[in-house]
Structures are given as C-alpha cells and as structure tokens.
XYZ file of C-alpha atoms in Angstrom:
417
model
C -19.340 51.884 34.479
C -16.327 48.922 35.837
C -17.616 45.585 35.768
C -17.866 45.378 39.712
C -20.300 47.989 39.647
C -22.540 46.923 36.769
C -23.323 43.715 38.810
C -23.766 44.901 42.212
C -27.140 44.330 41.909
C -26.429 41.046 42.201
C -26.166 41.590 45.869
C -29.459 43.158 45.759
C -31.051 40.424 44.313
C -29.649 37.800 47.210
C -30.683 40.035 49.640
C -34.645 39.767 47.520
C -36.445 38.873 50.863
C -35.302 42.021 53.006
C -35.225 44.103 50.421
C -37.716 44.490 47.350
C -41.164 43.473 49.983
C -42.550 46.962 50.659
C -45.559 47.012 53.411
C -47.397 48.128 50.264
C -46.448 46.138 47.538
C -48.877 42.997 46.038
C -45.510 40.923 46.030
C -46.320 37.424 47.642
C -43.064 36.726 49.225
C -40.523 34.105 48.096
C -37.948 33.298 50.007
C -34.755 34.363 48.027
C -33.115 31.143 47.986
C -35.999 29.674 45.585
C -35.851 32.679 43.442
C -32.246 31.910 43.128
C -32.494 28.604 42.045
C -35.993 29.302 39.870
C -33.578 31.539 38.086
C -30.453 29.489 37.301
C -32.273 26.331 36.372
C -34.386 28.013 34.420
C -32.073 30.385 32.445
C -29.777 27.029 31.980
C -32.484 24.774 30.537
C -33.465 27.816 28.229
C -29.282 28.039 27.337
C -29.603 24.490 26.413
C -32.663 24.848 24.417
C -31.889 27.930 22.423
C -28.221 26.376 21.633
C -29.953 23.598 20.248
C -33.325 24.865 18.800
C -34.735 24.441 15.105
C -36.807 27.316 13.819
C -40.027 25.104 14.474
C -39.359 24.530 18.678
C -39.633 28.825 19.089
C -43.100 28.708 20.473
C -41.725 25.843 22.668
C -40.081 28.425 24.955
C -43.671 30.006 26.727
C -44.287 26.422 27.964
C -40.837 26.061 29.593
C -41.536 29.283 31.166
C -44.741 28.772 31.948
C -44.050 24.912 33.289
C -41.021 26.580 35.121
C -43.516 28.735 36.983
C -45.984 26.302 37.627
C -43.663 24.008 39.809
C -42.688 26.193 41.376
C -45.475 27.782 42.532
C -44.769 30.684 41.443
C -47.172 33.747 40.578
C -45.865 35.155 36.748
C -47.318 38.604 38.209
C -44.768 38.244 41.200
C -41.706 37.386 39.502
C -42.084 39.979 36.988
C -42.858 42.983 39.260
C -39.783 41.105 41.339
C -37.423 41.290 38.401
C -38.201 44.637 37.935
C -38.552 46.510 41.468
C -34.508 46.336 42.325
C -32.628 49.187 41.233
C -30.229 47.854 37.754
C -32.354 44.860 37.869
C -33.511 45.464 34.959
C -30.283 44.188 33.200
C -29.654 41.037 35.362
C -33.081 40.120 34.235
C -33.282 42.258 31.152
C -34.028 38.820 28.820
C -36.529 37.140 30.829
C -38.678 40.715 31.789
C -38.325 41.596 27.745
C -39.351 38.041 27.559
C -42.513 38.180 29.713
C -43.357 41.702 28.542
C -43.121 40.457 24.559
C -44.904 37.441 25.785
C -47.630 38.547 28.105
C -46.875 36.626 30.675
C -47.508 37.868 33.737
C -48.432 41.494 32.182
C -49.868 42.556 29.016
C -48.603 41.792 25.398
C -46.148 45.136 25.377
C -43.748 44.570 22.589
C -42.289 48.361 22.733
C -41.655 47.926 26.106
C -39.724 44.476 25.463
C -37.660 46.085 22.410
C -36.700 48.236 24.553
C -35.622 46.757 27.605
C -33.967 44.432 25.003
C -32.341 47.234 23.274
C -31.189 49.319 26.309
C -29.435 46.169 28.091
C -27.860 44.698 24.542
C -26.148 48.518 24.882
C -25.083 48.799 28.329
C -23.556 44.958 27.290
C -21.723 46.196 24.504
C -20.200 49.320 26.504
C -19.181 47.943 29.173
C -17.564 44.471 27.762
C -16.302 44.840 23.872
C -13.060 43.067 25.075
C -14.613 40.238 27.192
C -15.795 36.734 25.630
C -18.830 35.434 26.360
C -18.580 32.120 27.675
C -20.944 29.673 29.497
C -20.343 29.256 33.494
C -22.667 26.441 35.303
C -22.867 29.105 38.178
C -23.032 32.688 36.556
C -26.643 33.385 36.329
C -25.771 37.408 35.191
C -23.444 35.066 31.963
C -26.660 33.421 30.871
C -28.801 36.467 31.038
C -26.482 37.994 28.592
C -26.301 35.377 26.633
C -29.965 34.263 26.064
C -30.352 38.015 25.761
C -28.755 38.025 22.431
C -30.795 35.215 21.577
C -34.003 36.644 22.235
C -33.415 40.024 20.533
C -32.335 38.171 17.469
C -35.656 36.388 17.407
C -37.967 39.581 18.317
C -36.153 40.836 14.554
C -35.824 37.840 12.845
C -38.424 35.172 14.171
C -40.546 35.260 10.846
C -37.638 35.805 8.322
C -36.426 32.841 9.770
C -39.761 31.186 9.444
C -40.602 31.770 5.740
C -38.896 29.016 3.681
C -39.280 31.570 0.595
C -36.689 34.057 2.741
C -34.775 31.519 3.812
C -33.825 30.079 -0.028
C -33.425 34.017 -1.371
C -30.541 34.513 1.821
C -29.124 31.266 0.844
C -28.623 30.269 -2.491
C -26.148 32.608 -3.295
C -23.635 31.206 -0.664
C -24.771 27.627 -1.067
C -23.745 27.777 -5.090
C -20.553 29.072 -4.005
C -19.843 26.047 -1.361
C -20.964 27.253 1.977
C -22.423 23.997 4.028
C -25.000 25.688 6.453
C -26.433 27.795 2.989
C -26.706 24.521 1.263
C -28.502 22.770 4.101
C -30.833 25.367 4.441
C -31.862 25.296 0.244
C -32.175 21.327 0.700
C -34.584 22.684 3.581
C -36.612 24.742 1.476
C -37.179 22.219 -1.263
C -37.876 19.251 1.372
C -40.622 21.405 3.106
C -42.302 23.490 0.357
C -45.770 22.546 0.023
C -46.738 23.849 -2.765
C -45.621 22.942 -6.812
C -41.848 24.162 -5.881
C -41.533 20.560 -3.356
C -38.781 18.801 -4.823
C -37.023 15.755 -2.968
C -34.663 15.440 -5.821
C -33.408 18.645 -5.448
C -33.721 18.757 -1.380
C -31.553 15.520 -1.760
C -29.514 17.210 -4.439
C -28.736 19.951 -1.643
C -28.118 18.167 1.164
C -25.314 15.351 -0.206
C -23.612 18.685 -1.066
C -23.975 20.031 2.545
C -23.336 16.953 4.454
C -20.022 16.527 2.587
C -18.802 19.523 3.894
C -19.812 18.464 7.061
C -23.419 19.822 7.841
C -24.828 17.379 10.796
C -28.246 18.325 9.899
C -27.777 17.716 6.347
C -26.924 14.201 7.322
C -29.616 13.917 9.305
C -31.692 14.832 6.834
C -30.387 12.858 4.274
C -31.098 9.926 6.510
C -34.882 10.809 6.821
C -34.677 10.544 2.673
C -33.014 7.599 2.715
C -35.339 5.823 4.819
C -39.075 7.373 3.519
C -36.958 6.673 -0.288
C -37.641 10.317 -1.102
C -35.451 11.320 -3.892
C -33.557 8.504 -3.643
C -33.811 4.544 -3.309
C -35.473 3.722 -0.279
C -32.080 2.042 2.067
C -32.995 1.798 5.622
C -29.206 0.757 6.144
C -27.608 3.611 4.742
C -30.083 5.829 6.342
C -28.804 4.478 9.606
C -25.238 5.090 8.808
C -26.529 8.921 7.744
C -28.379 8.947 11.675
C -25.772 7.737 13.693
C -23.046 9.958 11.343
C -25.291 13.092 12.210
C -25.989 11.633 16.053
C -21.787 11.458 16.275
C -21.804 15.177 15.322
C -23.737 15.475 18.573
C -27.615 16.659 16.363
C -30.115 15.783 18.785
C -32.526 14.555 16.259
C -29.946 12.173 14.736
C -29.807 10.680 18.527
C -32.877 10.348 18.929
C -33.489 8.371 15.749
C -30.671 6.220 16.519
C -31.929 5.402 19.426
C -34.682 4.285 18.269
C -32.769 2.451 15.849
C -30.881 0.158 18.496
C -34.425 0.028 20.793
C -35.734 -1.489 17.589
C -33.361 -3.332 15.925
C -34.129 -1.439 12.821
C -30.977 -1.707 10.942
C -28.947 -2.846 13.821
C -28.747 -5.729 16.531
C -31.545 -4.115 19.425
C -29.405 -3.061 21.961
C -31.281 -1.653 24.529
C -27.749 0.140 26.663
C -26.905 1.802 23.244
C -30.308 3.036 22.702
C -30.266 4.535 25.841
C -27.137 5.635 25.555
C -28.201 7.747 22.088
C -31.716 9.288 24.333
C -29.766 10.125 26.900
C -27.296 12.286 24.374
C -30.800 13.870 23.244
C -31.984 14.381 26.279
C -28.850 16.090 27.579
C -29.687 18.691 24.427
C -32.987 19.152 25.193
C -35.409 17.006 23.314
C -38.597 16.071 25.776
C -39.307 12.820 24.674
C -35.817 11.483 25.299
C -36.116 12.796 28.880
C -39.268 10.878 29.426
C -37.709 7.862 27.568
C -34.440 8.353 30.275
C -36.537 8.591 32.783
C -37.872 5.369 32.474
C -35.163 3.619 31.720
C -33.551 4.861 35.319
C -36.937 3.525 37.054
C -37.473 0.942 35.411
C -33.771 -0.209 35.655
C -34.124 -3.239 33.336
C -31.344 -2.417 31.021
C -29.109 0.071 33.183
C -28.785 0.460 37.289
C -31.981 1.931 38.611
C -32.107 4.918 40.144
C -35.287 7.067 41.186
C -33.654 10.132 41.786
C -32.059 10.422 38.363
C -35.669 8.939 36.790
C -37.477 11.542 38.744
C -34.735 14.196 37.608
C -35.151 13.426 34.030
C -39.157 13.076 34.313
C -39.463 16.848 35.810
C -37.513 18.063 33.117
C -39.529 16.020 30.299
C -42.542 17.139 32.352
C -41.398 20.906 31.712
C -40.371 20.792 28.441
C -44.470 19.433 27.814
C -44.465 15.814 27.575
C -48.164 14.943 28.718
C -47.433 11.365 29.893
C -44.123 12.833 31.960
C -46.692 15.477 33.634
C -48.466 12.960 34.922
C -45.905 10.912 36.152
C -44.922 14.208 37.675
C -48.125 14.709 39.242
C -47.663 11.180 40.667
C -44.722 11.297 42.229
C -45.679 14.590 43.758
C -48.761 12.644 45.642
C -46.701 9.430 46.520
C -43.172 9.942 46.563
C -42.249 10.819 50.082
C -38.878 12.665 49.079
C -40.533 14.820 46.750
C -44.339 14.946 48.155
C -46.044 17.829 47.278
C -49.777 17.563 46.257
C -50.359 21.195 46.172
C -48.068 20.865 42.958
C -49.749 17.824 41.638
C -53.175 19.326 42.243
C -51.728 22.317 39.401
C -50.333 19.586 37.591
C -53.062 17.911 36.811
C -55.288 21.035 36.428
C -52.821 21.896 33.533
C -52.831 18.763 32.045
C -57.274 19.082 32.359
C -56.640 21.885 30.333
C -55.253 20.497 27.319
C -57.107 18.613 24.491
C -56.705 15.128 25.190
C -57.610 15.780 29.391
C -60.357 12.986 30.272
C -57.966 11.634 32.536
C -56.850 14.377 33.973
C -60.516 15.779 34.358
C -61.070 12.565 36.496
C -58.274 13.278 38.857
C -58.954 17.017 39.347
C -62.471 16.085 40.098
C -60.786 13.513 42.720
C -58.516 15.942 44.320
C -61.595 18.447 45.409
C -63.571 15.438 46.471
C -60.656 13.848 49.042
C -58.830 17.709 49.501
C -55.621 16.563 47.630
C -53.769 19.609 47.026
C -56.942 22.210 47.575
C -59.209 22.426 49.851
C -62.183 19.943 49.614
C -64.873 20.837 47.583
C -67.725 18.613 46.743
C -69.298 21.058 44.530
C -66.081 21.120 42.443
C -65.651 17.261 42.462
C -69.502 17.481 40.880
C -68.959 20.019 38.347
C -65.529 18.083 37.197
C -66.856 14.709 37.136
C -70.339 15.556 35.267
C -67.844 17.329 32.446
C -66.908 13.530 30.935
C -69.002 11.235 33.047
C -70.798 9.470 30.204
C -67.254 8.257 29.260
C -66.778 7.003 32.888
C -67.151 3.387 33.981
C -68.078 4.718 37.539
C -71.666 6.832 38.755
C -71.412 9.318 40.567
C -72.598 8.543 43.392
C -70.408 5.878 43.707
C -67.743 8.211 43.212
C -68.970 10.506 45.740
C -69.251 7.738 48.523
C -65.601 6.726 47.610
C -65.572 4.705 44.666
C -62.273 4.877 42.239
C -61.311 3.835 38.685
C -57.379 3.502 37.857
C -57.090 6.787 36.284
C -54.029 5.512 33.962
C -56.873 3.221 32.211
C -58.757 6.077 31.444
C -58.602 6.875 27.168
C -57.522 10.071 26.652
C -58.970 9.761 22.959
C -62.248 8.468 24.895
C-alpha cells in the first residue's frame, strides 16, 4: 500500500461530521474541527510528556488523557467510537485506541484487543515505511500517532520490567562495568532507591559520578541531590547547584526546576526572579506540571516579566491538564470570570473533578454554590444542600445563610481542614 493510500483516512477524519454519525448511532455530534484540534493537542502533549518521562511518571498519562477529554467536554465512550468507526481509522488513531482499551477509557479494560491494535499498527508502519525516518512535525497528527504508538507498544510489554529496580540492576550492571554512562546511571538508581539493606548512597554516588563523567545529565542531577542532602558525599550546596546547573544546561527537566528554585530562593546563588522564570519555563516546556503553574503565575502577576494574561491562561491550563490542583482551581475560576475564555459548564466540571480528590473541601463548597445558583448546571437546591452538608461542620457559614445567598471566600477554605 502506498503512503498516499495508507493515509487516505485523514480525509475521512476531516469529514467526520458529515460521514461517520449515522441516524442510529449513539455518538454525540462533535464538530470535526474541534475533534481535529483535540487529537492534535492531545498527541502533541503526549509526545512531549513521553519524550521527557521518567518511569515514575507513567501513571500520569491516564490523567492527562482524561483531563483533555474533560476540558473539551468530550465523552470518552463517544470519542472511542468515533476513532474506531472510519475505515482504516484504526491505524490513524491506533496509539490512542490501543491505550483506551488497555486502560479502560470509554470502555472495559481489554488488553488482548489493545495488544492486537498496537501490533497490527506497528506491523503496518514497518511494512510500509521501512525506508522513512520518523520525525516530529507540529502539524502532522499521523506522524505523532506513529511515534506515540511505539512508546505505548514498548510500555505495554516492558513497564513492569522498567519499574523493578532489581531487574534494572541485572540488565545494566555488565554494560555499566564496561563504561556505558546510561547503564551506570541506572545502577546508581538501584543503589539510591532500593528500600532495603541494599540501599547504599556511597555506591549510588560512585556510579552517578562515573555516569556524570560520561555526560549523563540525569546522573549530574542526582549528584546535585546527593550533595545537597549529604548522601554518600559531604553536604555541599554550592557543588549541588553546580551539578543542577550543568544538568539543566544539558536539557534535563527536573534540573531546570531545581535551578529555578535556587534562583527563586537565592540558594547557593544570588536571588534572581527573571532567571528563576527562565529555568521554570524550560521545565514547563518539557511537561513539568508544577513549573507550568509557576510560569502561569509569573505571566499573570507581571512582577518580573511583562504581564500577559493570554500566556498565563495557556500555561495554567497545561498545568491543570497535567494534574496540578491549584491550576485546576484557577482554570475553573478563569472559565467563570474571563470574558474571552468564559465557559461555566467547564468550570462546573472542573469543580466536580476536584471534589472527588482527597483534599476537596473547597471544591465541594463550590459545587454546592454552582447547584444553588445554576452556574454551569441546572439550578438544584436539593443537590446544593447535599453537597454543602458534606462538610458543613467545617464551614464558617450556616446552611440557611448559604441558601439565602450568603457566601464565603472559597479560596480561604483550607483543603486540609
């Protein structure tokens, strides 16, 4: 099959609203332009996240996908049906379809079906594009799908192996002893993280030092951590900063965050908020959710850089989608009060999501208020009372006063009350 024929399904996708929703289908009609933007933005976010991901970050992928669905107000069941309903669409959205089935997003978990989708799509790519180099293109959804597919396919098989420090040690020790800096880093990780008698910070720093000498930016960062806390080496904040900075200059996201903190707090370096912003931005661009939130605050406050509400909204929304609850509250507030991005229905949905989290008192109060006043949902006093009474004993307002229109500042409510 030629590449031209192989990708003819893109035309079907662009014509979604005219072709794939039959009179008997239960699919909610979404504008094809909205779907196109949704898939493109989601795949780009996943690409950036996977490219910079640590093994500890894998479980965050589900939240990113679900938060995108929430923010676009898309039902995962309908999106999955849309992705699988066009001829050959199985290949166009294979990475997402496989992931949905693997993790039960919009369907029951079905790892057998997920495996078949992944493997069929990988085989199709290998058979038709052996001579092509896979590269990233901002405007190319199908190429993004191919790249992400290969990440997901690898994780499908090797996640458990990659998560097991003992397996990591066995896989890497021989190459580490031969001088491979990547393997040296992972052996260092084994000694640093093992929560048993094998934990050995002296050994960890020994291997991190070897790996760092070979140019490994992750090992440089971990040496910074070891020097900061005095783990396996004499505590030395100045040396810690030197390793953080070297790692950050090499492009490591966690190091950029830590260097930003050093400039922000004036730790081992003169306090410099512009420099802090610069390094936070580097980390934000590599998908670090907390740094995305910090960057948004810099833009919104305009104290050390020019104020830019549009960029503030952009970065805060990214942080919200990456699971930062502070950003999710701020995003909901923007949807309520920002005339450009106003969308009360989205605000209400974000409050509902926050109300399901562990520390949720503030969100529960805001959900009650939305039901009371009909904000983003139908007015419903019965539901309002139900939500208010969940933590009424911890609120500085009575139910009667609340139902009569009195309010408290939700952001003064402690989530730890």
